[in-house]
PDB file of C-alpha atoms and ligand atoms in Angstrom:
ATOM      1  CA  UNK T   1      10.178   2.005  -6.605  1.00  0.00           C
ATOM      2  CA  UNK T   2      10.823   2.322  -2.883  1.00  0.00           C
ATOM      3  CA  UNK T   3      11.893   5.642  -1.380  1.00  0.00           C
ATOM      4  CA  UNK T   4      15.586   5.965  -0.534  1.00  0.00           C
ATOM      5  CA  UNK T   5      16.655   5.129   3.018  1.00  0.00           C
ATOM      6  CA  UNK T   6      18.036   8.350   4.523  1.00  0.00           C
ATOM      7  CA  UNK T   7      16.925   7.584   8.110  1.00  0.00           C
ATOM      8  CA  UNK T   8      20.409   7.742   9.651  1.00  0.00           C
ATOM      9  CA  UNK T   9      21.619  10.782   7.689  1.00  0.00           C
ATOM     10  CA  UNK T  10      20.502  13.220  10.410  1.00  0.00           C
ATOM     11  CA  UNK T  11      22.166  13.956  13.746  1.00  0.00           C
ATOM     12  CA  UNK T  12      19.222  13.127  16.019  1.00  0.00           C
ATOM     13  CA  UNK T  13      20.069  10.983  19.066  1.00  0.00           C
ATOM     14  CA  UNK T  14      20.076   7.294  18.064  1.00  0.00           C
ATOM     15  CA  UNK T  15      17.143   5.362  19.535  1.00  0.00           C
ATOM     16  CA  UNK T  16      16.417   1.616  19.385  1.00  0.00           C
ATOM     17  CA  UNK T  17      15.401   0.431  15.906  1.00  0.00           C
ATOM     18  CA  UNK T  18      11.657  -0.179  15.371  1.00  0.00           C
ATOM     19  CA  UNK T  19       9.610  -1.197  12.328  1.00  0.00           C
ATOM     20  CA  UNK T  20       7.539   1.995  12.186  1.00  0.00           C
ATOM     21  CA  UNK T  21       6.102   4.061   9.286  1.00  0.00           C
ATOM     22  CA  UNK T  22       9.456   5.738   8.634  1.00  0.00           C
ATOM     23  CA  UNK T  23      11.216   2.373   8.217  1.00  0.00           C
ATOM     24  CA  UNK T  24       8.353   0.752   6.282  1.00  0.00           C
ATOM     25  CA  UNK T  25       8.391   3.625   3.742  1.00  0.00           C
ATOM     26  CA  UNK T  26      12.027   2.937   2.799  1.00  0.00           C
ATOM     27  CA  UNK T  27      12.250  -0.765   3.702  1.00  0.00           C
ATOM     28  CA  UNK T  28      12.744  -2.205   0.200  1.00  0.00           C
ATOM     29  CA  UNK T  29      15.678   0.142  -0.422  1.00  0.00           C
ATOM     30  CA  UNK T  30      17.064  -0.437   3.093  1.00  0.00           C
ATOM     31  CA  UNK T  31      17.102  -4.240   2.923  1.00  0.00           C
ATOM     32  CA  UNK T  32      18.417  -4.402  -0.645  1.00  0.00           C
ATOM     33  CA  UNK T  33      21.332  -2.063   0.148  1.00  0.00           C
ATOM     34  CA  UNK T  34      22.026  -3.702   3.549  1.00  0.00           C
ATOM     35  CA  UNK T  35      21.720  -7.469   3.141  1.00  0.00           C
ATOM     36  CA  UNK T  36      24.159  -9.096   0.716  1.00  0.00           C
ATOM     37  CA  UNK T  37      22.332 -11.670  -1.379  1.00  0.00           C
ATOM     38  CA  UNK T  38      18.833 -10.519  -0.416  1.00  0.00           C
ATOM     39  CA  UNK T  39      17.577 -10.541  -4.031  1.00  0.00           C
ATOM     40  CA  UNK T  40      19.016 -14.021  -4.622  1.00  0.00           C
ATOM     41  CA  UNK T  41      17.445 -15.355  -1.437  1.00  0.00           C
ATOM     42  CA  UNK T  42      14.022 -13.928  -2.345  1.00  0.00           C
ATOM     43  CA  UNK T  43      14.227 -15.469  -5.834  1.00  0.00           C
ATOM     44  CA  UNK T  44      15.306 -18.872  -4.454  1.00  0.00           C
ATOM     45  CA  UNK T  45      12.466 -18.871  -1.905  1.00  0.00           C
ATOM     46  CA  UNK T  46      10.235 -18.957  -4.992  1.00  0.00           C
ATOM     47  CA  UNK T  47      12.243 -21.828  -6.486  1.00  0.00           C
ATOM     48  CA  UNK T  48      12.050 -23.764  -3.192  1.00  0.00           C
ATOM     49  CA  UNK T  49       8.312 -23.029  -2.928  1.00  0.00           C
ATOM     50  CA  UNK T  50       7.728 -24.475  -6.383  1.00  0.00           C
ATOM     51  CA  UNK T  51       9.424 -27.687  -5.184  1.00  0.00           C
ATOM     52  CA  UNK T  52       8.145 -27.932  -1.597  1.00  0.00           C
ATOM     53  CA  UNK T  53       4.622 -26.469  -1.508  1.00  0.00           C
ATOM     54  CA  UNK T  54       2.303 -29.466  -1.178  1.00  0.00           C
ATOM     55  CA  UNK T  55      -1.265 -29.603  -2.526  1.00  0.00           C
ATOM     56  CA  UNK T  56      -3.950 -28.399  -0.094  1.00  0.00           C
ATOM     57  CA  UNK T  57      -1.411 -27.085   2.406  1.00  0.00           C
ATOM     58  CA  UNK T  58      -0.376 -23.732   3.837  1.00  0.00           C
ATOM     59  CA  UNK T  59       2.846 -21.774   3.203  1.00  0.00           C
ATOM     60  CA  UNK T  60       3.742 -19.294   5.935  1.00  0.00           C
ATOM     61  CA  UNK T  61       5.792 -16.109   5.608  1.00  0.00           C
ATOM     62  CA  UNK T  62       6.632 -15.178   9.207  1.00  0.00           C
ATOM     63  CA  UNK T  63       7.792 -11.575   9.582  1.00  0.00           C
ATOM     64  CA  UNK T  64       6.718 -10.808   6.008  1.00  0.00           C
ATOM     65  CA  UNK T  65       7.479  -7.034   6.044  1.00  0.00           C
ATOM     66  CA  UNK T  66       6.409  -5.787   2.584  1.00  0.00           C
ATOM     67  CA  UNK T  67       5.761  -9.316   1.291  1.00  0.00           C
ATOM     68  CA  UNK T  68       8.786  -9.904  -0.957  1.00  0.00           C
ATOM     69  CA  UNK T  69       9.046 -13.600  -0.005  1.00  0.00           C
ATOM     70  CA  UNK T  70       5.258 -13.992  -0.179  1.00  0.00           C
ATOM     71  CA  UNK T  71       5.198 -12.609  -3.735  1.00  0.00           C
ATOM     72  CA  UNK T  72       8.068 -14.885  -4.769  1.00  0.00           C
ATOM     73  CA  UNK T  73       6.206 -17.914  -3.367  1.00  0.00           C
ATOM     74  CA  UNK T  74       2.902 -16.831  -4.903  1.00  0.00           C
ATOM     75  CA  UNK T  75       4.477 -16.474  -8.347  1.00  0.00           C
ATOM     76  CA  UNK T  76       6.126 -19.910  -8.231  1.00  0.00           C
ATOM     77  CA  UNK T  77       3.790 -22.300  -6.395  1.00  0.00           C
ATOM     78  CA  UNK T  78       2.312 -24.863  -8.797  1.00  0.00           C
ATOM     79  CA  UNK T  79       0.626 -27.167  -6.248  1.00  0.00           C
ATOM     80  CA  UNK T  80      -3.154 -26.883  -6.226  1.00  0.00           C
ATOM     81  CA  UNK T  81      -5.180 -25.790  -3.208  1.00  0.00           C
ATOM     82  CA  UNK T  82      -2.248 -23.985  -1.574  1.00  0.00           C
ATOM     83  CA  UNK T  83      -2.610 -20.768   0.344  1.00  0.00           C
ATOM     84  CA  UNK T  84      -0.097 -18.373   1.860  1.00  0.00           C
ATOM     85  CA  UNK T  85      -0.445 -16.854   5.311  1.00  0.00           C
ATOM     86  CA  UNK T  86       1.847 -13.833   5.753  1.00  0.00           C
ATOM     87  CA  UNK T  87       2.280 -12.425   9.247  1.00  0.00           C
ATOM     88  CA  UNK T  88       3.986  -9.354  10.690  1.00  0.00           C
ATOM     89  CA  UNK T  89       3.440  -7.549  13.973  1.00  0.00           C
ATOM     90  CA  UNK T  90       4.238  -4.142  12.468  1.00  0.00           C
ATOM     91  CA  UNK T  91       1.020  -2.446  11.320  1.00  0.00           C
ATOM     92  CA  UNK T  92       3.141  -0.078   9.194  1.00  0.00           C
ATOM     93  CA  UNK T  93       4.530  -3.094   7.278  1.00  0.00           C
ATOM     94  CA  UNK T  94       1.252  -5.013   6.957  1.00  0.00           C
ATOM     95  CA  UNK T  95      -0.611  -1.949   5.647  1.00  0.00           C
ATOM     96  CA  UNK T  96       1.967  -1.444   2.888  1.00  0.00           C
ATOM     97  CA  UNK T  97       2.211  -5.203   2.250  1.00  0.00           C
ATOM     98  CA  UNK T  98      -1.537  -5.249   1.592  1.00  0.00           C
ATOM     99  CA  UNK T  99      -1.027  -2.710  -1.203  1.00  0.00           C
ATOM    100  CA  UNK T 100       1.785  -4.774  -2.774  1.00  0.00           C
ATOM    101  CA  UNK T 101      -0.030  -8.120  -2.603  1.00  0.00           C
ATOM    102  CA  UNK T 102      -3.428  -6.669  -3.524  1.00  0.00           C
ATOM    103  CA  UNK T 103      -2.234  -5.598  -6.967  1.00  0.00           C
ATOM    104  CA  UNK T 104      -1.282  -9.051  -8.263  1.00  0.00           C
ATOM    105  CA  UNK T 105      -3.626 -11.762  -9.492  1.00  0.00           C
ATOM    106  CA  UNK T 106      -2.825 -15.364  -8.741  1.00  0.00           C
ATOM    107  CA  UNK T 107      -4.529 -18.667  -8.064  1.00  0.00           C
ATOM    108  CA  UNK T 108      -2.619 -18.819  -4.760  1.00  0.00           C
ATOM    109  CA  UNK T 109      -4.594 -16.979  -2.128  1.00  0.00           C
ATOM    110  CA  UNK T 110      -2.702 -14.775   0.354  1.00  0.00           C
ATOM    111  CA  UNK T 111      -4.042 -13.854   3.746  1.00  0.00           C
ATOM    112  CA  UNK T 112      -2.222 -11.134   5.695  1.00  0.00           C
ATOM    113  CA  UNK T 113      -2.267 -10.915   9.478  1.00  0.00           C
ATOM    114  CA  UNK T 114      -0.949  -8.270  11.827  1.00  0.00           C
ATOM    115  CA  UNK T 115       0.114 -10.498  14.729  1.00  0.00           C
ATOM    116  CA  UNK T 116       3.033 -11.694  16.823  1.00  0.00           C
ATOM    117  CA  UNK T 117       4.445 -14.881  15.290  1.00  0.00           C
ATOM    118  CA  UNK T 118       4.978 -16.176  18.838  1.00  0.00           C
ATOM    119  CA  UNK T 119       1.195 -16.122  19.343  1.00  0.00           C
ATOM    120  CA  UNK T 120      -0.151 -17.503  16.049  1.00  0.00           C
ATOM    121  CA  UNK T 121      -1.152 -21.066  15.326  1.00  0.00           C
ATOM    122  CA  UNK T 122       0.853 -22.927  12.654  1.00  0.00           C
ATOM    123  CA  UNK T 123      -0.844 -25.906  11.053  1.00  0.00           C
ATOM    124  CA  UNK T 124      -0.911 -27.955   7.846  1.00  0.00           C
ATOM    125  CA  UNK T 125       2.287 -26.209   6.715  1.00  0.00           C
ATOM    126  CA  UNK T 126       4.383 -27.522   3.839  1.00  0.00           C
ATOM    127  CA  UNK T 127       6.670 -24.473   3.775  1.00  0.00           C
ATOM    128  CA  UNK T 128       7.548 -21.994   6.514  1.00  0.00           C
ATOM    129  CA  UNK T 129       9.722 -18.962   5.767  1.00  0.00           C
ATOM    130  CA  UNK T 130      11.555 -16.996   8.454  1.00  0.00           C
ATOM    131  CA  UNK T 131      13.468 -14.604   6.204  1.00  0.00           C
ATOM    132  CA  UNK T 132      15.568 -12.457   8.572  1.00  0.00           C
ATOM    133  CA  UNK T 133      12.893 -12.525  11.284  1.00  0.00           C
ATOM    134  CA  UNK T 134      14.107 -14.961  13.975  1.00  0.00           C
ATOM    135  CA  UNK T 135      16.992 -12.574  14.714  1.00  0.00           C
ATOM    136  CA  UNK T 136      14.435 -10.120  16.179  1.00  0.00           C
ATOM    137  CA  UNK T 137      12.753 -12.727  18.428  1.00  0.00           C
ATOM    138  CA  UNK T 138      14.054 -12.736  22.035  1.00  0.00           C
ATOM    139  CA  UNK T 139      16.708 -15.454  22.389  1.00  0.00           C
ATOM    140  CA  UNK T 140      14.812 -17.312  25.105  1.00  0.00           C
ATOM    141  CA  UNK T 141      11.738 -17.689  22.874  1.00  0.00           C
ATOM    142  CA  UNK T 142      13.474 -18.957  19.755  1.00  0.00           C
ATOM    143  CA  UNK T 143      13.483 -22.686  20.612  1.00  0.00           C
ATOM    144  CA  UNK T 144       9.791 -22.630  21.463  1.00  0.00           C
ATOM    145  CA  UNK T 145       8.994 -20.928  18.142  1.00  0.00           C
ATOM    146  CA  UNK T 146      11.029 -23.422  16.081  1.00  0.00           C
ATOM    147  CA  UNK T 147       9.355 -26.326  17.930  1.00  0.00           C
ATOM    148  CA  UNK T 148       5.894 -24.850  17.305  1.00  0.00           C
ATOM    149  CA  UNK T 149       6.726 -24.518  13.593  1.00  0.00           C
ATOM    150  CA  UNK T 150       7.960 -28.121  13.480  1.00  0.00           C
ATOM    151  CA  UNK T 151       4.771 -29.363  15.166  1.00  0.00           C
ATOM    152  CA  UNK T 152       2.614 -27.488  12.633  1.00  0.00           C
ATOM    153  CA  UNK T 153       4.437 -28.850   9.597  1.00  0.00           C
ATOM    154  CA  UNK T 154       3.510 -31.742   7.337  1.00  0.00           C
ATOM    155  CA  UNK T 155       6.013 -34.578   6.848  1.00  0.00           C
ATOM    156  CA  UNK T 156       8.409 -33.584   4.053  1.00  0.00           C
ATOM    157  CA  UNK T 157       7.739 -29.903   4.729  1.00  0.00           C
ATOM    158  CA  UNK T 158      10.529 -27.319   4.611  1.00  0.00           C
ATOM    159  CA  UNK T 159      11.621 -24.493   6.894  1.00  0.00           C
ATOM    160  CA  UNK T 160      13.667 -21.716   5.264  1.00  0.00           C
ATOM    161  CA  UNK T 161      15.589 -19.683   7.845  1.00  0.00           C
ATOM    162  CA  UNK T 162      17.666 -16.677   6.770  1.00  0.00           C
ATOM    163  CA  UNK T 163      19.679 -14.807   9.389  1.00  0.00           C
ATOM    164  CA  UNK T 164      22.511 -12.435  10.059  1.00  0.00           C
ATOM    165  CA  UNK T 165      25.068 -14.704  11.724  1.00  0.00           C
ATOM    166  CA  UNK T 166      27.774 -14.405  14.347  1.00  0.00           C
ATOM    167  CA  UNK T 167      31.147 -16.218  14.302  1.00  0.00           C
ATOM    168  CA  UNK T 168      32.791 -17.727  17.382  1.00  0.00           C
ATOM    169  CA  UNK T 169      36.186 -16.988  15.807  1.00  0.00           C
ATOM    170  CA  UNK T 170      36.726 -13.331  16.767  1.00  0.00           C
ATOM    171  CA  UNK T 171      38.946 -12.599  13.767  1.00  0.00           C
ATOM    172  CA  UNK T 172      36.425 -13.965  11.299  1.00  0.00           C
ATOM    173  CA  UNK T 173      33.585 -12.217  13.087  1.00  0.00           C
ATOM    174  CA  UNK T 174      35.415  -8.912  12.726  1.00  0.00           C
ATOM    175  CA  UNK T 175      36.339  -9.626   9.096  1.00  0.00           C
ATOM    176  CA  UNK T 176      32.798 -10.477   7.952  1.00  0.00           C
ATOM    177  CA  UNK T 177      31.262  -7.622   9.882  1.00  0.00           C
ATOM    178  CA  UNK T 178      33.810  -5.250   8.321  1.00  0.00           C
ATOM    179  CA  UNK T 179      33.152  -6.641   4.818  1.00  0.00           C
ATOM    180  CA  UNK T 180      29.430  -6.178   5.428  1.00  0.00           C
ATOM    181  CA  UNK T 181      30.043  -2.533   6.286  1.00  0.00           C
ATOM    182  CA  UNK T 182      32.107  -2.209   3.108  1.00  0.00           C
ATOM    183  CA  UNK T 183      29.183  -3.708   1.155  1.00  0.00           C
ATOM    184  CA  UNK T 184      26.907  -1.020   2.629  1.00  0.00           C
ATOM    185  CA  UNK T 185      29.415   1.694   1.761  1.00  0.00           C
ATOM    186  CA  UNK T 186      29.579   0.407  -1.811  1.00  0.00           C
ATOM    187  CA  UNK T 187      25.789   0.723  -1.861  1.00  0.00           C
ATOM    188  CA  UNK T 188      25.902   4.401  -0.965  1.00  0.00           C
ATOM    189  CA  UNK T 189      25.670   4.482   2.846  1.00  0.00           C
ATOM    190  CA  UNK T 190      28.171   6.785   4.578  1.00  0.00           C
ATOM    191  CA  UNK T 191      30.305   5.572   7.483  1.00  0.00           C
ATOM    192  CA  UNK T 192      28.244   7.766   9.805  1.00  0.00           C
ATOM    193  CA  UNK T 193      24.978   6.217   8.599  1.00  0.00           C
ATOM    194  CA  UNK T 194      26.476   2.742   9.006  1.00  0.00           C
ATOM    195  CA  UNK T 195      27.631   3.326  12.578  1.00  0.00           C
ATOM    196  CA  UNK T 196      24.380   5.060  13.601  1.00  0.00           C
ATOM    197  CA  UNK T 197      22.328   2.138  12.222  1.00  0.00           C
ATOM    198  CA  UNK T 198      24.645  -0.319  13.992  1.00  0.00           C
ATOM    199  CA  UNK T 199      24.017   1.469  17.307  1.00  0.00           C
ATOM    200  CA  UNK T 200      20.229   1.470  16.726  1.00  0.00           C
ATOM    201  CA  UNK T 201      20.092  -2.232  15.911  1.00  0.00           C
ATOM    202  CA  UNK T 202      22.326  -3.378  18.784  1.00  0.00           C
ATOM    203  CA  UNK T 203      20.329  -5.578  21.212  1.00  0.00           C
ATOM    204  CA  UNK T 204      17.334  -5.425  18.821  1.00  0.00           C
ATOM    205  CA  UNK T 205      18.801  -7.788  16.211  1.00  0.00           C
ATOM    206  CA  UNK T 206      20.679 -10.560  18.056  1.00  0.00           C
ATOM    207  CA  UNK T 207      22.630 -12.830  15.683  1.00  0.00           C
ATOM    208  CA  UNK T 208      23.660 -16.376  16.567  1.00  0.00           C
ATOM    209  CA  UNK T 209      26.179 -18.844  15.167  1.00  0.00           C
ATOM    210  CA  UNK T 210      25.249 -21.325  12.441  1.00  0.00           C
ATOM    211  CA  UNK T 211      26.074 -24.037  14.972  1.00  0.00           C
ATOM    212  CA  UNK T 212      23.376 -22.719  17.359  1.00  0.00           C
ATOM    213  CA  UNK T 213      20.795 -22.561  14.588  1.00  0.00           C
ATOM    214  CA  UNK T 214      21.551 -26.108  13.480  1.00  0.00           C
ATOM    215  CA  UNK T 215      21.448 -27.458  17.057  1.00  0.00           C
ATOM    216  CA  UNK T 216      18.078 -25.800  17.763  1.00  0.00           C
ATOM    217  CA  UNK T 217      16.587 -27.001  14.476  1.00  0.00           C
ATOM    218  CA  UNK T 218      17.753 -30.587  14.972  1.00  0.00           C
ATOM    219  CA  UNK T 219      16.600 -30.576  18.620  1.00  0.00           C
ATOM    220  CA  UNK T 220      13.107 -29.589  17.414  1.00  0.00           C
ATOM    221  CA  UNK T 221      13.021 -32.844  15.410  1.00  0.00           C
ATOM    222  CA  UNK T 222      13.865 -31.848  11.825  1.00  0.00           C
ATOM    223  CA  UNK T 223      15.571 -34.665   9.912  1.00  0.00           C
ATOM    224  CA  UNK T 224      17.807 -32.612   7.585  1.00  0.00           C
ATOM    225  CA  UNK T 225      19.592 -29.284   7.803  1.00  0.00           C
ATOM    226  CA  UNK T 226      21.815 -27.385   5.348  1.00  0.00           C
ATOM    227  CA  UNK T 227      23.146 -23.907   4.732  1.00  0.00           C
ATOM    228  CA  UNK T 228      22.222 -23.283   1.105  1.00  0.00           C
ATOM    229  CA  UNK T 229      23.428 -19.664   0.868  1.00  0.00           C
ATOM    230  CA  UNK T 230      26.011 -17.545   2.641  1.00  0.00           C
ATOM    231  CA  UNK T 231      27.642 -14.198   1.960  1.00  0.00           C
ATOM    232  CA  UNK T 232      29.854 -12.812   4.743  1.00  0.00           C
ATOM    233  CA  UNK T 233      27.742 -12.729   7.949  1.00  0.00           C
ATOM    234  CA  UNK T 234      24.411 -13.465   6.244  1.00  0.00           C
ATOM    235  CA  UNK T 235      23.154 -16.985   5.650  1.00  0.00           C
ATOM    236  CA  UNK T 236      20.080 -18.870   4.594  1.00  0.00           C
ATOM    237  CA  UNK T 237      19.382 -22.367   5.869  1.00  0.00           C
ATOM    238  CA  UNK T 238      16.883 -25.073   5.015  1.00  0.00           C
ATOM    239  CA  UNK T 239      15.519 -27.821   7.249  1.00  0.00           C
ATOM    240  CA  UNK T 240      13.210 -30.655   6.251  1.00  0.00           C
ATOM    241  CA  UNK T 241      10.729 -32.430   8.535  1.00  0.00           C
TER     242      UNK T 241
HETATM  243  C1  GEK A 301      11.545 -10.048   3.695  1.00  0.00           C
HETATM  244  N1  GEK A 301      10.915 -11.338   5.654  1.00  0.00           N
HETATM  245  O1  GEK A 301      11.575  -8.977   3.055  1.00  0.00           O
HETATM  246  N2  GEK A 301       6.030 -11.242  15.077  1.00  0.00           N
HETATM  247  C2  GEK A 301       5.771 -10.826  13.814  1.00  0.00           C
HETATM  248  N3  GEK A 301       6.645 -10.110  13.064  1.00  0.00           N
HETATM  249  C3  GEK A 301       7.827  -9.815  13.622  1.00  0.00           C
HETATM  250  C4  GEK A 301       8.174 -10.205  14.933  1.00  0.00           C
HETATM  251  C5  GEK A 301       7.210 -10.952  15.678  1.00  0.00           C
HETATM  252  N4  GEK A 301       7.453 -11.380  16.915  1.00  0.00           N
HETATM  253  N5  GEK A 301       9.424  -9.759  15.214  1.00  0.00           N
HETATM  254  C6  GEK A 301       9.834  -9.084  14.111  1.00  0.00           C
HETATM  255  N6  GEK A 301       8.879  -9.108  13.163  1.00  0.00           N
HETATM  256  C7  GEK A 301      11.142  -9.990   5.139  1.00  0.00           C
HETATM  257  C8  GEK A 301      12.141  -9.204   5.933  1.00  0.00           C
HETATM  258  S1  GEK A 301      12.498  -7.906   8.349  1.00  0.00           S
HETATM  259  C9  GEK A 301      14.195  -8.185   8.405  1.00  0.00           C
HETATM  260  C10 GEK A 301      11.949  -9.318   7.418  1.00  0.00           C
HETATM  261  C11 GEK A 301      15.043  -7.002   8.674  1.00  0.00           C
HETATM  262  C12 GEK A 301       8.930  -8.527  11.814  1.00  0.00           C
HETATM  263  C13 GEK A 301       9.275  -7.044  11.763  1.00  0.00           C
HETATM  264  O2  GEK A 301       8.145  -6.226  11.991  1.00  0.00           O
HETATM  265  C14 GEK A 301       9.858  -6.907  10.368  1.00  0.00           C
HETATM  266  O3  GEK A 301       8.892  -6.525   9.417  1.00  0.00           O
HETATM  267  C15 GEK A 301      10.389  -8.307  10.053  1.00  0.00           C
HETATM  268  O4  GEK A 301       9.969  -9.160  11.113  1.00  0.00           O
HETATM  269  C16 GEK A 301      11.904  -8.396   9.946  1.00  0.00           C
HETATM  270  O5  GEK A 301      11.838 -11.153   3.198  1.00  0.00           O
HETATM  271  O6  GEK A 301      14.533  -5.887   8.820  1.00  0.00           O
HETATM  272  O7  GEK A 301      16.293  -7.245   8.757  1.00  0.00           O
END
């Protein structure tokens, strides 16, 4: 059981959000109470991994945090000779992820790396997961990252991209953002916690429209794109090479 997220219950000045020890300690609780559909998305990453992981290939979990998507893949991959490479540039996350992954036994090997996903090599990939990670990558570097992923993928390979999304229609953008805040309230966050977290995350998490994501993915060369899950301003997309 993860510790409860009480980070924004105090009255300290709000500083920019970072993935440090304090966040890593409560991350499972934070993401489950903050992202509508998170549990469903994690479970379906396993279902997609069972279908898309190819024999003797690599599955990547980019921005793995505590390894929830990695575990879901590891538990569902049936293809032989597959390994998972899970990467995060937060040492606090990778250290705790090691403890989570280390306890399970599986024929699918997992290797954890503390590195910037913009710097790592991607190759022989049949599945690449960016589960709520691209939103933290500077806007100007996103196209280059998606193109690098495409280049490192095998034909028929799949990219799973989950993101907080932004709507061009101002009314809808307000509505979904408001419903998201209601979701957080229903999960026990106070209005003060919600607005303090929103201030901390501003300019750190930069959401884009589904249209932008699709255009970037298709420009990289992927042959198919679909949104397979959406709840309010959170969506998960798939693209096939
Ligand atoms: C999950 N996927 O539970 N390089 C490596 N890691 C990065 C980078 C980068 N450039 N930028 C951000 N991160 C997870 C949840 S959380 C989503 C992902 C959230 C890492 C960052 O350290 C953090 O652990 C993760 O991406 C984003 O399925 O907090 O909303």
